[in-house]
Short mmCIF file of N, CA and C in Angstrom, two decimals:
data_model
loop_
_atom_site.label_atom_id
_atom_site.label_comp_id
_atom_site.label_asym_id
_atom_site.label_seq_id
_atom_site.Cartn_x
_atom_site.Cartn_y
_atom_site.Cartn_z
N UNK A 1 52.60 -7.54 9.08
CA UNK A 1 51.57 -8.25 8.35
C UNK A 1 50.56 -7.27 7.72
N UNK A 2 50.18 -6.29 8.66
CA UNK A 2 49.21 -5.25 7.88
C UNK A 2 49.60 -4.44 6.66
N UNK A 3 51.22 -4.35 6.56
CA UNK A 3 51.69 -3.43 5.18
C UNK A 3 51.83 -4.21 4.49
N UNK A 4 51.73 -5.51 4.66
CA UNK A 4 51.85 -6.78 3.30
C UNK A 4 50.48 -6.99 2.83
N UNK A 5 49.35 -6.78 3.59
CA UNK A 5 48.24 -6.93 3.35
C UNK A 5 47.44 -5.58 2.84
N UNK A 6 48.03 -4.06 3.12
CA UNK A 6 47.70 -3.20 2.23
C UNK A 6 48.24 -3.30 1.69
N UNK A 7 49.68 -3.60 1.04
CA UNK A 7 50.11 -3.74 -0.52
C UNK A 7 49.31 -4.45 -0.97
N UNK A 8 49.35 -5.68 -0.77
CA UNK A 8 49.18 -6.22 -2.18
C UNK A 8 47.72 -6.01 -2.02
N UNK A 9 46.50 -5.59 -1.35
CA UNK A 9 45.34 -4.81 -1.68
C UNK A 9 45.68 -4.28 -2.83
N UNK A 10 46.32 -3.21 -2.44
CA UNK A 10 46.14 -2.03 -3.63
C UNK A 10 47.24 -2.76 -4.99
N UNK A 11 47.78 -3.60 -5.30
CA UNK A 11 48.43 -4.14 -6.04
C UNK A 11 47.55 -4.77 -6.91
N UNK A 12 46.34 -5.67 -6.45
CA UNK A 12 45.52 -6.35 -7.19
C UNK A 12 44.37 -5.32 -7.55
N UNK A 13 43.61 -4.69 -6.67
CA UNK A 13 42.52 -3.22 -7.18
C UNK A 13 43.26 -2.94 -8.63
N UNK A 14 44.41 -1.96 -8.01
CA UNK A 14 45.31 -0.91 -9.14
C UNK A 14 45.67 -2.02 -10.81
N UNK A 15 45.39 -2.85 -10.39
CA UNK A 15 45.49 -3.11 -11.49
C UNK A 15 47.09 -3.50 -12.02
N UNK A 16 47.92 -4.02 -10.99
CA UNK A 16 49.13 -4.32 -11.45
C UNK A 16 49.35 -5.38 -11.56
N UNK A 17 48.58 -6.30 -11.19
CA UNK A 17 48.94 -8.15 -12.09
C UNK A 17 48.35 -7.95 -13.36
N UNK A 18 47.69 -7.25 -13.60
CA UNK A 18 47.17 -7.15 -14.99
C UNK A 18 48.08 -7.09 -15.90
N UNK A 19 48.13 -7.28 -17.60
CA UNK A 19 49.03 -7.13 -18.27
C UNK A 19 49.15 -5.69 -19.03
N UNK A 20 48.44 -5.14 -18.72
CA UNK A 20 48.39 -3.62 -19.44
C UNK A 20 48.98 -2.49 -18.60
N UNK A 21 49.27 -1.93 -18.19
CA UNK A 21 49.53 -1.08 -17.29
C UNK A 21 48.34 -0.17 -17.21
N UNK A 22 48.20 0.20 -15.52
CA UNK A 22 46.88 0.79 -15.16
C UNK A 22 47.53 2.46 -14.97
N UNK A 23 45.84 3.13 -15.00
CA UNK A 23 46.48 4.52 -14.89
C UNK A 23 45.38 5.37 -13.20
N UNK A 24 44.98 3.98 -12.45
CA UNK A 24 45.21 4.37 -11.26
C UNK A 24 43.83 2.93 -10.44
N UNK A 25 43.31 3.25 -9.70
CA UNK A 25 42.54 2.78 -9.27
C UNK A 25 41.04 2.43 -9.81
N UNK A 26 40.66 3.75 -10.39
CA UNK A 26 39.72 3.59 -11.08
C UNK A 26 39.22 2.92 -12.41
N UNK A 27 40.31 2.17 -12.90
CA UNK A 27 41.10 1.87 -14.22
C UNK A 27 40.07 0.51 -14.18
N UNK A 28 40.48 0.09 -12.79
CA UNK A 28 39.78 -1.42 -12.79
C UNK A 28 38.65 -1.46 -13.36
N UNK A 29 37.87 -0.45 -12.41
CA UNK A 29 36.38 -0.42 -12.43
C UNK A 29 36.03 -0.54 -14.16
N UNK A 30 36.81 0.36 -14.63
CA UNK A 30 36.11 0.88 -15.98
C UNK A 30 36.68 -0.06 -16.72
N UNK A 31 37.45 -1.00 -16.62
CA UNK A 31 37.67 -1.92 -17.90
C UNK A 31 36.40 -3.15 -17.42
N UNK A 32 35.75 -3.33 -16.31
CA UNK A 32 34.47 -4.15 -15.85
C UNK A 32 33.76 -3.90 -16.92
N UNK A 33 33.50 -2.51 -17.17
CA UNK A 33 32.38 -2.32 -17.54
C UNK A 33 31.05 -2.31 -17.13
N UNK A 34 30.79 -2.77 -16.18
CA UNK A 34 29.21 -2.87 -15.73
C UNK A 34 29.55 -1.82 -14.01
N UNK A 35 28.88 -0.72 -14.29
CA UNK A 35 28.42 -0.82 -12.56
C UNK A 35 27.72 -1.15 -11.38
N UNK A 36 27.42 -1.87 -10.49
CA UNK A 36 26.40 -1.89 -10.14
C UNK A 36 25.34 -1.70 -9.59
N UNK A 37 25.68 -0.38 -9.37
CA UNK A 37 24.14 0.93 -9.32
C UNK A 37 23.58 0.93 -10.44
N UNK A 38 24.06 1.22 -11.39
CA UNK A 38 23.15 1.45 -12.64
C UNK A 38 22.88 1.12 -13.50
N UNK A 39 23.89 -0.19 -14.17
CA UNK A 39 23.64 -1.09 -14.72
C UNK A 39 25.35 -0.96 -15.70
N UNK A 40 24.59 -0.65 -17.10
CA UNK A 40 25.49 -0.61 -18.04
C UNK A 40 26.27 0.95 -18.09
N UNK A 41 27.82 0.97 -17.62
CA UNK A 41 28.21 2.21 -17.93
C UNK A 41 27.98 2.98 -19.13
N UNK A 42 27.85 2.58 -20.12
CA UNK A 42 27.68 3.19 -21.29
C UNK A 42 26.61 4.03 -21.40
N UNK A 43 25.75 3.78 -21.06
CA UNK A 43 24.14 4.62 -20.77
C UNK A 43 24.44 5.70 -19.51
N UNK A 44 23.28 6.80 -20.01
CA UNK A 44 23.41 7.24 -18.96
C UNK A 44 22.17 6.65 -17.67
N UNK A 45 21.75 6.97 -16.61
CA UNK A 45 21.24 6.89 -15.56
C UNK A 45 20.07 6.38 -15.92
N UNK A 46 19.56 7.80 -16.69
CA UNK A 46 18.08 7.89 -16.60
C UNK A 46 17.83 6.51 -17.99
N UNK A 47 18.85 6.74 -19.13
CA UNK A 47 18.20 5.64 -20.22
C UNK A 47 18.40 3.81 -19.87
N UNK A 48 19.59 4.34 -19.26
CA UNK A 48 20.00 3.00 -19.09
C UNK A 48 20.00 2.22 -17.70
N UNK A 49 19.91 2.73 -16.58
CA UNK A 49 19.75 1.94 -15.46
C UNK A 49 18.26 2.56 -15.07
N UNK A 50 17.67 3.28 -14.42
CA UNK A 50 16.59 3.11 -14.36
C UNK A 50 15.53 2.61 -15.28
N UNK A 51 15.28 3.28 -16.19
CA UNK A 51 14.70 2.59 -17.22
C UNK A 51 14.98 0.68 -17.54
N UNK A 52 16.00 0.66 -17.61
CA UNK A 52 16.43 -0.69 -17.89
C UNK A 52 16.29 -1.95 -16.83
N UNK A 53 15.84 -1.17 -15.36
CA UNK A 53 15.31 -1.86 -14.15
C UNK A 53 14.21 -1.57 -14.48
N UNK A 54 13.25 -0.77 -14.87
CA UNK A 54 11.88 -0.66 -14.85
C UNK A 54 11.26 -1.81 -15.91
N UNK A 55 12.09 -2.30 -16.63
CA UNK A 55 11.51 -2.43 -18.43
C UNK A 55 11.23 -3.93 -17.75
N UNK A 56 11.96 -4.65 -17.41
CA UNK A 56 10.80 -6.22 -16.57
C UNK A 56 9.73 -6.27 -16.24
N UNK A 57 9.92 -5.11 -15.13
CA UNK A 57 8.80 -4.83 -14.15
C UNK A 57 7.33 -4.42 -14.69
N UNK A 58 7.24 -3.39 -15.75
CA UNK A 58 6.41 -2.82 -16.27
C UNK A 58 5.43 -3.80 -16.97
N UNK A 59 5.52 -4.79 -17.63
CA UNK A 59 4.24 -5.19 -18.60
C UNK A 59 3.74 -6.53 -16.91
N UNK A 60 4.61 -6.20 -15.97
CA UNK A 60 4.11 -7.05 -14.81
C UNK A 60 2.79 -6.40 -13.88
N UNK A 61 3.56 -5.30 -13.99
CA UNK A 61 2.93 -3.93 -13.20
C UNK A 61 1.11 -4.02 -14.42
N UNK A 62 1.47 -3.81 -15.05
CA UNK A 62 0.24 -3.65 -16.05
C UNK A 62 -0.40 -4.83 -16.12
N UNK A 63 -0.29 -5.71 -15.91
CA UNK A 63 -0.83 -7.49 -15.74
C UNK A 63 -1.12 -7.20 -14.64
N UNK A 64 -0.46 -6.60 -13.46
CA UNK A 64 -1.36 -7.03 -12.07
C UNK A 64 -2.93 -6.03 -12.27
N UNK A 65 -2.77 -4.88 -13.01
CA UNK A 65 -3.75 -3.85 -12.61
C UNK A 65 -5.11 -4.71 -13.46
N UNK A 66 -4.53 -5.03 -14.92
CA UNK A 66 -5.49 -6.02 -15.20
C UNK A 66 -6.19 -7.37 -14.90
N UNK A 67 -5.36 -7.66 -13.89
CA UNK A 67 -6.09 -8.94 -12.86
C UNK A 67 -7.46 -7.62 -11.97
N UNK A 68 -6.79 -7.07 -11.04
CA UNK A 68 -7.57 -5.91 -10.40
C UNK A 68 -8.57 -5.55 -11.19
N UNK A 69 -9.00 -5.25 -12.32
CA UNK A 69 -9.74 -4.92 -13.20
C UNK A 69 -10.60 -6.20 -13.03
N UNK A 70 -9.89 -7.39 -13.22
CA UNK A 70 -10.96 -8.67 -13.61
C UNK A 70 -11.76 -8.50 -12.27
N UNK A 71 -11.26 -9.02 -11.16
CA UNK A 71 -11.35 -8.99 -9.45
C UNK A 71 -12.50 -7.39 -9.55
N UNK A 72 -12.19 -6.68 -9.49
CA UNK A 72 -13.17 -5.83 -9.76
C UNK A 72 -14.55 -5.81 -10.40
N UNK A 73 -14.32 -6.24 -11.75
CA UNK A 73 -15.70 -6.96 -12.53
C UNK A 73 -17.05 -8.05 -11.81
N UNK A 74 -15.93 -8.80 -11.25
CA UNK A 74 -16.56 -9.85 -10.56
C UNK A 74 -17.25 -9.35 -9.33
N UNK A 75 -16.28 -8.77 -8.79
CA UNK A 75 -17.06 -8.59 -7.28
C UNK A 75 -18.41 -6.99 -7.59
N UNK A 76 -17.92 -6.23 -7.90
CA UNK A 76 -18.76 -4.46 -8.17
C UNK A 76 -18.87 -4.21 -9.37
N UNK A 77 -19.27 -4.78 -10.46
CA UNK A 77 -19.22 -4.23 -12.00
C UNK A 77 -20.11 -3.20 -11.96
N UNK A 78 -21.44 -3.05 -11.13
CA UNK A 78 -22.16 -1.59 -11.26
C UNK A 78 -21.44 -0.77 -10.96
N UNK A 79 -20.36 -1.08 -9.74
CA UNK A 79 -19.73 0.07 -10.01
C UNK A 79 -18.20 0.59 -11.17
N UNK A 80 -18.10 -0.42 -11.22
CA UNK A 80 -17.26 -0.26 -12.24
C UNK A 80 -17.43 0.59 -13.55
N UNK A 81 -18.70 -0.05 -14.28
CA UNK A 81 -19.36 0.49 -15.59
C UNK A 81 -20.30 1.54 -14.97
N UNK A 82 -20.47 1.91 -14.15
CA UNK A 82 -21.31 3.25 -13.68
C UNK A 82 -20.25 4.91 -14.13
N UNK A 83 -19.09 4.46 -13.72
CA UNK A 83 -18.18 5.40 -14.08
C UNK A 83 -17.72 5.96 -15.44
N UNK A 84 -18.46 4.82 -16.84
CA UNK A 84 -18.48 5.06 -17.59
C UNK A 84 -20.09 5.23 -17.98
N UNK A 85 -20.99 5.55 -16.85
CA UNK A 85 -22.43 5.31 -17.64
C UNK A 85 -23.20 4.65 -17.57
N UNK A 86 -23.08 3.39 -17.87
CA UNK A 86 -23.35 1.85 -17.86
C UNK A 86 -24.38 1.81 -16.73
N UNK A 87 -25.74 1.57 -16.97
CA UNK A 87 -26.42 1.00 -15.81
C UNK A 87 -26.45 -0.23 -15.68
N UNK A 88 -25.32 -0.95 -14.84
CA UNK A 88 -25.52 -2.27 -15.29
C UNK A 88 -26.50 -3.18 -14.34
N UNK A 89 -27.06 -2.54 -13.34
CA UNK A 89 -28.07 -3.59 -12.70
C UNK A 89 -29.40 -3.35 -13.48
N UNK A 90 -29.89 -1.91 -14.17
CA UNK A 90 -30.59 -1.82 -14.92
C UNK A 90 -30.79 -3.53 -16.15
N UNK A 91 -29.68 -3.46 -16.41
CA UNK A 91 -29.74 -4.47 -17.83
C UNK A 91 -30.36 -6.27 -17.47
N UNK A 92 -30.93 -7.01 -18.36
CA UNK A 92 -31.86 -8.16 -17.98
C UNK A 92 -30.15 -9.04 -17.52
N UNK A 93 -30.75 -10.15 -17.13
CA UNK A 93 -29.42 -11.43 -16.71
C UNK A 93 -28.81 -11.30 -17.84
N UNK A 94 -29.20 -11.93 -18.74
CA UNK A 94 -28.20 -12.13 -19.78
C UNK A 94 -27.60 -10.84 -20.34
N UNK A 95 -27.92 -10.18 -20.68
CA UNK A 95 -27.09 -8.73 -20.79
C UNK A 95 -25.71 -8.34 -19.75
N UNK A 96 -26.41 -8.67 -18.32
CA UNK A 96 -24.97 -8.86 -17.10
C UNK A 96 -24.20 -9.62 -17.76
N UNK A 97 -24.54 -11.05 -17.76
CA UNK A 97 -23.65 -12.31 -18.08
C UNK A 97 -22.69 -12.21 -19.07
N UNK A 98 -23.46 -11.15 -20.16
CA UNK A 98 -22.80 -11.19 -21.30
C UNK A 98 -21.32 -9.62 -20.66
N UNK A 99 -22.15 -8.45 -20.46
CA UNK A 99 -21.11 -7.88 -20.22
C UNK A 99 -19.92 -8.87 -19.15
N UNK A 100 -20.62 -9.23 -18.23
CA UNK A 100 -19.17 -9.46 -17.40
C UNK A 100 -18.31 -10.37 -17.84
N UNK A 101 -18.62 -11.54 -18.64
CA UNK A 101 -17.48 -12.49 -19.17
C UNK A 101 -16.94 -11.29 -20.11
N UNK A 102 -17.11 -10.98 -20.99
CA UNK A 102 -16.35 -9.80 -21.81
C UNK A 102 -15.02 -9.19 -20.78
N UNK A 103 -15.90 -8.55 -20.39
CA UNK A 103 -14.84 -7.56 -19.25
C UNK A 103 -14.07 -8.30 -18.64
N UNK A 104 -14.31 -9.84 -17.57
CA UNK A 104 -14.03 -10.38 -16.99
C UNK A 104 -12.45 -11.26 -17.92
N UNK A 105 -13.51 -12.07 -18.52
CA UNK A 105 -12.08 -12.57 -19.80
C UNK A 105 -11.58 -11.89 -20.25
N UNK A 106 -12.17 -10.90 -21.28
CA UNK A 106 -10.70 -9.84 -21.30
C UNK A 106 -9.66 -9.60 -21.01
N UNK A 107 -9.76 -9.52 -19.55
CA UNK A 107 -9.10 -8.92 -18.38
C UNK A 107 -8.32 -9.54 -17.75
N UNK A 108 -8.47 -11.06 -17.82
CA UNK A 108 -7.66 -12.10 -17.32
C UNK A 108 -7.16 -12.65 -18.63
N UNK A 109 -7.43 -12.91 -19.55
CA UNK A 109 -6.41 -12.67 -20.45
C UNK A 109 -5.68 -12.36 -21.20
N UNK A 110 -5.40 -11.01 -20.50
CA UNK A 110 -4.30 -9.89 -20.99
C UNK A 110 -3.24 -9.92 -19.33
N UNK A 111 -4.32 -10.16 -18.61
CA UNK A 111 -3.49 -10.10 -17.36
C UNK A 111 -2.31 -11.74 -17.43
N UNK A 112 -3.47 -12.92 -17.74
CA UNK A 112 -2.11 -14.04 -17.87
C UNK A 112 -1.24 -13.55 -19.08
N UNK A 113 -1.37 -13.15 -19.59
CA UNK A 113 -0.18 -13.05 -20.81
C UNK A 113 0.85 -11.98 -20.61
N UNK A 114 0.36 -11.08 -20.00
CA UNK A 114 1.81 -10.42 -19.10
C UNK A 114 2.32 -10.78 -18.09
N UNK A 115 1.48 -11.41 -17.07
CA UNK A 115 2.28 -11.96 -15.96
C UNK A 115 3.03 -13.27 -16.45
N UNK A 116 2.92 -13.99 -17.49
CA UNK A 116 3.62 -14.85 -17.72
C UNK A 116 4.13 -15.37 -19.23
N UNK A 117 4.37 -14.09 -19.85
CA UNK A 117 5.42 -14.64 -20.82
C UNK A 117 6.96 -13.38 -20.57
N UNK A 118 7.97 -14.16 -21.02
CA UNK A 118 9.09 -13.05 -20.58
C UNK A 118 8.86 -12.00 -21.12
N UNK A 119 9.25 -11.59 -20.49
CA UNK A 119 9.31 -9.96 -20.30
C UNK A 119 9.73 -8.59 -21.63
N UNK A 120 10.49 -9.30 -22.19
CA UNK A 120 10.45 -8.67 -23.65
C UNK A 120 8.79 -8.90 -24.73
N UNK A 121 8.62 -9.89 -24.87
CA UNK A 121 6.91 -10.40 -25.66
C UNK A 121 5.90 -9.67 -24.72
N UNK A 122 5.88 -9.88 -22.93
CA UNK A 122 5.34 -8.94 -22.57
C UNK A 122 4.77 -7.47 -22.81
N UNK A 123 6.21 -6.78 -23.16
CA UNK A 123 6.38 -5.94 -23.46
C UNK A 123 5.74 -5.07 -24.55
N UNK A 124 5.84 -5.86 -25.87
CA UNK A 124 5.22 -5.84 -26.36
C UNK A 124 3.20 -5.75 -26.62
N UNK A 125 3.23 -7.38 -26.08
CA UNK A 125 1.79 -6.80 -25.44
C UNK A 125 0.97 -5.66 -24.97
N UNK A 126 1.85 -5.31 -23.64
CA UNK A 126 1.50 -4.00 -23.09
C UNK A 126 1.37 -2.88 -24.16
N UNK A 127 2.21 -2.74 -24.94
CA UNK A 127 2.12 -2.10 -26.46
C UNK A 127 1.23 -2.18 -27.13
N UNK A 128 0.79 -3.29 -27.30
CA UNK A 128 -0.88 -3.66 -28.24
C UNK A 128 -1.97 -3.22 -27.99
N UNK A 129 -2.12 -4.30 -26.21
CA UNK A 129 -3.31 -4.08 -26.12
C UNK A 129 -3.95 -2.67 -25.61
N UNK A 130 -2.77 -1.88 -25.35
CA UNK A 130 -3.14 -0.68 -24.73
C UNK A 130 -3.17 0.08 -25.99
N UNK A 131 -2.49 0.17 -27.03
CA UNK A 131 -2.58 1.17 -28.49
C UNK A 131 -3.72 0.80 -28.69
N UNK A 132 -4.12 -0.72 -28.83
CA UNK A 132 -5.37 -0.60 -29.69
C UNK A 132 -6.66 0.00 -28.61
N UNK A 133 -6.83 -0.45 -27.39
CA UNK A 133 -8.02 0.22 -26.70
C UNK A 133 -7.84 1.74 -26.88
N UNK A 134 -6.61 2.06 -26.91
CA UNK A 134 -6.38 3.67 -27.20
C UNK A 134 -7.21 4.46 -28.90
N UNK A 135 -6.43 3.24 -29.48
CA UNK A 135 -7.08 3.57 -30.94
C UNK A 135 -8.54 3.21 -31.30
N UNK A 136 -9.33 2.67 -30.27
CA UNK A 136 -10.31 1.94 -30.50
C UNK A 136 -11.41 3.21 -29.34
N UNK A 137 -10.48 3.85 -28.63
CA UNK A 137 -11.39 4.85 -28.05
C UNK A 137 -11.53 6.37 -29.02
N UNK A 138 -9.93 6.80 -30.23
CA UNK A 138 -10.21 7.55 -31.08
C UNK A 138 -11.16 6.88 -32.06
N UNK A 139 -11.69 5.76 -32.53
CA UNK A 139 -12.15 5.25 -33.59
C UNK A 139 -13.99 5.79 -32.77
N UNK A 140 -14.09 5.57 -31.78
CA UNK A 140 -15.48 5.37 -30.51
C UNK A 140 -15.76 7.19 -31.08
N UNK A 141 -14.87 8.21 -30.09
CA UNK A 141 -14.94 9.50 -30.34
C UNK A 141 -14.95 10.05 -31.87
N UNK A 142 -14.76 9.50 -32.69
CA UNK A 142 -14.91 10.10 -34.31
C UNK A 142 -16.14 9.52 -34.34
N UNK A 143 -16.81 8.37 -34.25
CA UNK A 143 -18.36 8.02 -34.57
C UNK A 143 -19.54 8.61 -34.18
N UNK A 144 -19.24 8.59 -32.54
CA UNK A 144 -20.16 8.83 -31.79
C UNK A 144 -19.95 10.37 -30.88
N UNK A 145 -19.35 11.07 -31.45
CA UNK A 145 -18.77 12.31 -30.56
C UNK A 145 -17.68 12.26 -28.94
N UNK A 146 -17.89 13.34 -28.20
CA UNK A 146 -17.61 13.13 -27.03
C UNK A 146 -18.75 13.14 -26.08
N UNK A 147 -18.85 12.63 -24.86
CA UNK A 147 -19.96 12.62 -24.12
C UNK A 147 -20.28 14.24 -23.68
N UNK A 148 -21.43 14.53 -23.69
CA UNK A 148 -21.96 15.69 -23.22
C UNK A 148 -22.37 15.81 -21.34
N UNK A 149 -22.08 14.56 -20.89
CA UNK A 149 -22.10 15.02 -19.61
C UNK A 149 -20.27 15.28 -19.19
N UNK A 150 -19.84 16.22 -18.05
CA UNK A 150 -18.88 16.51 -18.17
C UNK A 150 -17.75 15.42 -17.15
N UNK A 151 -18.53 14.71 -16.35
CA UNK A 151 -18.46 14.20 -15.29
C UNK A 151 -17.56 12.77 -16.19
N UNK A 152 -18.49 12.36 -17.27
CA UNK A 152 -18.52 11.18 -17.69
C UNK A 152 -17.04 11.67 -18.99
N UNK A 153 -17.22 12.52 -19.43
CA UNK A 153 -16.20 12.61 -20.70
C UNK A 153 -14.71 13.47 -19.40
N UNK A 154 -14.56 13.65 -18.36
CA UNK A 154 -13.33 13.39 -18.03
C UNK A 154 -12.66 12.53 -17.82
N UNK A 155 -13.46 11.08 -17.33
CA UNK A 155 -13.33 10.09 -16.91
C UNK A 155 -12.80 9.45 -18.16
N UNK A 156 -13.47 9.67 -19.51
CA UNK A 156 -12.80 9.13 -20.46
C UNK A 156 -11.85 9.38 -20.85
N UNK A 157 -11.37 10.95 -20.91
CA UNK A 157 -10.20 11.32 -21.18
C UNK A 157 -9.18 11.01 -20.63
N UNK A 158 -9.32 10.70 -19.38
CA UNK A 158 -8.75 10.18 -18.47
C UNK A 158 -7.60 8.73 -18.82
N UNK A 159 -8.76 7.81 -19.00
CA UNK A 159 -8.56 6.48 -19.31
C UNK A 159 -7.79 6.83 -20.75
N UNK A 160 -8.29 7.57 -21.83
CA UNK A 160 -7.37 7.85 -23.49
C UNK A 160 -6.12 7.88 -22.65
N UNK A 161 -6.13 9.35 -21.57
CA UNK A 161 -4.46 9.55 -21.46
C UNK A 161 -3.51 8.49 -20.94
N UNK A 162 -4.27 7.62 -20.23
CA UNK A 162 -3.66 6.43 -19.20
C UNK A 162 -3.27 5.77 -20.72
N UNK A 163 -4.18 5.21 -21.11
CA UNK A 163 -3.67 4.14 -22.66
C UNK A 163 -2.80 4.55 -23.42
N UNK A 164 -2.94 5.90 -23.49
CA UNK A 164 -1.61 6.67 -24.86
C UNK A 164 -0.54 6.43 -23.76
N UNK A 165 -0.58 7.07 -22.71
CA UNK A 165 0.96 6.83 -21.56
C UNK A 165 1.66 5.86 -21.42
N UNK A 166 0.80 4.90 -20.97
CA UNK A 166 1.37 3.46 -21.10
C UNK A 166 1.70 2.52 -22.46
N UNK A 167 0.72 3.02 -23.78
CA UNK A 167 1.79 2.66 -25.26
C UNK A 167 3.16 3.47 -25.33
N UNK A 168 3.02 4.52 -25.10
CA UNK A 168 4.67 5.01 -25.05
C UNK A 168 5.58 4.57 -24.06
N UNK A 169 4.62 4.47 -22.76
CA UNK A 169 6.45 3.77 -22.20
C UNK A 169 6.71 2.10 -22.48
N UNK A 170 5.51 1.68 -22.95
CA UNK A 170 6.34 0.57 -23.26
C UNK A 170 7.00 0.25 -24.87
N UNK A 171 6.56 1.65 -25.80
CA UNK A 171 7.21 1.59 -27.03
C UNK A 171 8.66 1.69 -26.69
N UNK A 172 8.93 2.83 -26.05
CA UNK A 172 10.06 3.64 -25.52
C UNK A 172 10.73 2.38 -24.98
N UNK A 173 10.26 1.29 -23.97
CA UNK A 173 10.87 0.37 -23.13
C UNK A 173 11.45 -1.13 -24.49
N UNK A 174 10.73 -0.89 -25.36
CA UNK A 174 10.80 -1.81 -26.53
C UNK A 174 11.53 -1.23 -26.99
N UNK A 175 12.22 -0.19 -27.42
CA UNK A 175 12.84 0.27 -27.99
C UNK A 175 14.51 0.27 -27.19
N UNK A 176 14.57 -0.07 -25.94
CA UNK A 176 15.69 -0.41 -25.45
C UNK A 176 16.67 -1.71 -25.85
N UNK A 177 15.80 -2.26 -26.12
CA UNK A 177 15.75 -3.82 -26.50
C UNK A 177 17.57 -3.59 -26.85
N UNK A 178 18.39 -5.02 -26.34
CA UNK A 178 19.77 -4.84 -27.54
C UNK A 178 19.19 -5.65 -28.27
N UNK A 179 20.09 -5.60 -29.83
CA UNK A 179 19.79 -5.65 -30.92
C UNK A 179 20.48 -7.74 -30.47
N UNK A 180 19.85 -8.67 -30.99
CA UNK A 180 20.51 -10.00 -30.86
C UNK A 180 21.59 -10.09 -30.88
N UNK A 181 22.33 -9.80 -31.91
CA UNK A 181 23.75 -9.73 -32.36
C UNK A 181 24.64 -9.22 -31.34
N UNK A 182 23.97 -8.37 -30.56
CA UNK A 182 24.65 -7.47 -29.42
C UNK A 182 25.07 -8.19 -28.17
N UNK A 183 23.53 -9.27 -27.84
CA UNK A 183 23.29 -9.95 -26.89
C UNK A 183 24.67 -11.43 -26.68
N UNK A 184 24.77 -11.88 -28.11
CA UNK A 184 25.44 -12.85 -28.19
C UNK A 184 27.15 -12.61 -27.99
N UNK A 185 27.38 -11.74 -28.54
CA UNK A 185 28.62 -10.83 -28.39
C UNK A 185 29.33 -10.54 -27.58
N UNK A 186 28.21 -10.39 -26.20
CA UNK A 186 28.42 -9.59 -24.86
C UNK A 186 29.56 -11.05 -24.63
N UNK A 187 30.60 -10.62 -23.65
CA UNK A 187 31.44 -11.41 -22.84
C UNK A 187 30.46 -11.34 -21.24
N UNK A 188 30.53 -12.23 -20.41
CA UNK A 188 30.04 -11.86 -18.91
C UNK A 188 31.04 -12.38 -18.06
#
């Protein structure tokens, strides 16, 4: 019973009910096409399975930090805007009120719109709203210079490099995208 049951094992693997003739074991795998460590054989590692597991995750990842941001506002905004300067217990009520809905809405809605539209439009997003605060901090530094305390203009640079980082990986992650035509095509 056990040599009837390793034959025809290796009879169905190898690829011999098939109608093509196989050229060993591995034959199977690769007419699948998909592996499932890494995703799509065709890619390599780094473009196509890691990356291509990350690319969901990411405008999620960036929605949670912007909830944290809101949650932050609410509970410590002196300290929050202190790091950029900001005296904010200095400023009258309405000056608070006004900064924190800003910051606060903002913040929650960039955070609902990545945590909940799919993940490609996401994607995008993450693309926007981070280019434009990026471009909107070169537009800040051409007007008004860089800060002269040193404490305060690392902190900014800081935040530029975080915004430029995160528009590229999610250009880069947009740019994985298959093309529609591709999508419809696919057999599964």
């Amino acid at each position: 019973m056990f040599i009837y049951l390793f034959f025809f094992f290796f009879q169905a693997e190898d690829g011999i009910r098939d109608a093509q003739e196989s050229r060993g074991l591995g034959d199977v795998y690769k007419r699948q096409g998909i592996n499932a460590e890494y995703g799509d054989r065709s890619q390599s590692m780094v473009g196509g399975g890691v990356m291509a597991w990350y690319r969901p995750w990411y405008p999620r990842v960036v929605g949670t930090v912007f909830l944290a941001i809101a949650v932050q506002m609410v509970a410590c905004p002196a300290m929050m805007l202190g790091q950029d300067g900001v005296q904010f217990n200095e400023m009258n009520v309405a000056a608070r009120a006004e900064v924190r809905a800003y910051y606060v809405g903002t913040a929650l809605c960039i955070a609902a719109g990545l945590l909940a539209l799919p993940a490609n439009q996401a994607l995008r997003g993450v693309g926007m709203v981070l280019g434009c605060f990026a471009g909107s901090r070169v537009l800040s530094y051409a007007s008004d210079g860089i800060d002269s305390d040193e404490g305060f203009r690392l902190h900014q640079h800081c935040v530029f490099a975080a915004e430029v980082l995160g528009t590229v990986v999610a250009v880069l992650l947009i740019g994985m995208e298959e093309p529609a035509a591709c999508k419809e095509s696919k057999v599964v």
